[in-house]
Short mmCIF file of C-alpha atoms in Angstrom, two decimals:
data_model
loop_
_atom_site.label_atom_id
_atom_site.label_comp_id
_atom_site.label_asym_id
_atom_site.label_seq_id
_atom_site.Cartn_x
_atom_site.Cartn_y
_atom_site.Cartn_z
CA GLN A 1 57.25 222.91 158.02
CA VAL A 2 55.33 220.74 155.57
CA GLN A 3 51.99 222.10 154.42
CA LEU A 4 49.10 220.08 152.99
CA VAL A 5 46.40 221.76 150.92
CA GLU A 6 43.41 219.73 149.76
CA SER A 7 41.05 220.82 147.02
CA GLY A 8 38.48 219.51 144.58
CA GLY A 9 35.57 218.64 146.83
CA GLY A 10 32.01 219.61 146.19
CA LEU A 11 28.41 218.54 146.05
CA VAL A 12 27.50 215.74 143.66
CA GLN A 13 24.63 213.35 143.15
CA THR A 14 24.83 209.63 143.68
CA GLY A 15 26.83 208.07 140.87
CA GLY A 16 28.82 211.21 140.18
CA SER A 17 32.56 211.74 140.19
CA LEU A 18 35.08 214.05 141.78
CA ARG A 19 38.83 214.36 141.63
CA LEU A 20 40.56 215.56 144.77
CA SER A 21 44.02 217.05 144.81
CA CYS A 22 46.50 217.45 147.62
CA ALA A 23 49.38 219.83 147.12
CA VAL A 24 52.33 219.17 149.37
CA SER A 25 55.00 221.69 150.20
CA GLY A 26 58.44 220.58 151.22
CA SER A 27 61.14 218.32 149.89
CA ILE A 28 60.14 214.96 151.39
CA PHE A 29 57.07 214.12 149.31
CA ARG A 30 58.64 211.65 146.93
CA PHE A 31 60.17 209.59 149.72
CA ASN A 32 57.01 208.77 151.68
CA PHE A 33 53.73 206.95 151.55
CA MET A 34 50.71 209.23 151.18
CA GLY A 35 47.15 208.60 152.22
CA TRP A 36 43.69 209.98 151.74
CA TYR A 37 41.47 210.01 154.79
CA ARG A 38 37.89 210.99 155.36
CA GLN A 39 35.82 211.92 158.34
CA ALA A 40 32.07 211.54 158.20
CA PRO A 41 29.86 213.55 160.56
CA GLY A 42 30.09 212.12 164.06
CA LYS A 43 32.71 209.57 163.03
CA GLN A 44 36.44 209.16 163.42
CA ARG A 45 38.81 209.87 160.60
CA GLU A 46 39.46 206.77 158.51
CA LEU A 47 42.03 205.83 155.92
CA VAL A 48 40.47 205.51 152.49
CA ALA A 49 43.46 204.93 150.24
CA ARG A 50 47.22 204.99 150.35
CA ILE A 51 50.00 205.03 147.82
CA GLY A 52 53.63 204.13 148.27
CA ASN A 53 56.60 206.06 147.04
CA SER A 54 56.94 203.55 144.21
CA GLY A 55 53.28 203.62 143.25
CA SER A 56 51.80 200.65 145.10
CA THR A 57 48.24 201.26 146.26
CA ASN A 58 45.81 200.01 148.87
CA TYR A 59 42.16 200.84 149.43
CA ALA A 60 39.55 200.46 152.06
CA ASP A 61 37.02 197.82 151.13
CA SER A 62 34.29 200.43 151.06
CA VAL A 63 35.88 202.28 148.15
CA LYS A 64 37.70 199.52 146.30
CA GLY A 65 36.89 199.54 142.61
CA ARG A 66 35.50 203.06 142.74
CA PHE A 67 38.38 205.25 143.96
CA THR A 68 41.86 205.55 142.53
CA ILE A 69 44.78 207.17 144.30
CA SER A 70 47.74 208.44 142.32
CA ARG A 71 50.70 210.72 142.78
CA ASP A 72 52.80 212.99 140.64
CA ASN A 73 56.20 213.32 142.23
CA THR A 74 57.21 216.07 139.81
CA LYS A 75 54.34 218.22 141.10
CA ASN A 76 54.38 217.14 144.75
CA THR A 77 50.72 216.28 144.42
CA VAL A 78 48.57 213.29 145.32
CA TYR A 79 45.16 212.73 143.74
CA LEU A 80 42.04 210.81 144.55
CA GLN A 81 39.74 210.04 141.66
CA MET A 82 36.32 209.15 143.03
CA ASN A 83 33.76 207.53 140.77
CA SER A 84 30.33 206.04 141.37
CA LEU A 85 29.95 208.12 144.49
CA LYS A 86 27.50 207.09 147.18
CA PRO A 87 25.92 209.07 150.00
CA GLU A 88 28.08 207.16 152.49
CA ASP A 89 31.14 208.72 150.87
CA THR A 90 30.11 212.06 152.32
CA GLY A 91 32.67 213.63 154.62
CA VAL A 92 35.68 215.86 154.88
CA TYR A 93 38.62 214.43 152.98
CA TYR A 94 42.20 214.94 154.09
CA CYS A 95 45.57 213.89 152.84
CA ASN A 96 48.65 213.22 154.89
CA PHE A 97 51.90 211.38 154.96
CA ILE A 98 51.96 207.85 156.28
CA PRO A 99 52.95 207.93 159.08
CA ASN A 100 51.08 211.15 159.89
CA PHE A 101 53.99 213.33 160.84
CA ALA A 102 52.59 216.45 159.19
CA SER A 103 49.87 218.66 160.59
CA TRP A 104 46.44 218.08 159.10
CA GLY A 105 45.30 220.53 156.46
CA GLN A 106 41.88 222.09 156.18
CA GLY A 107 40.44 219.18 154.23
CA THR A 108 37.93 219.40 151.43
CA GLN A 109 34.23 218.70 151.83
CA VAL A 110 32.62 216.00 149.73
CA THR A 111 28.86 215.74 149.84
CA VAL A 112 26.98 213.09 147.90
CA SER A 113 23.24 213.55 147.72
CA SER A 114 20.69 210.88 146.99
#
């Protein structure tokens, strides 16, 4: 079974930066699209960024220009570099395959204070 382990979250002030990592177990990582999702308190989980197996990227309008998704296929890891953070970026961040055929991991909490 594929396992997803997110890390790198924390508490930062507005304008700060964080880099999230998602370690993926299994042998299928390099063949699939990966996405970063977030869930704000009281809200549904939303797709923030995705990256294709060849490196193409897409971002939600709310994070475009501030977040960068990347992947290292040699390490089975996907990253989310988050800059110029805003309070509305607060939430639990998750990674998953696209489509979401793996079980969700524990996520990593990102809190941006004003």
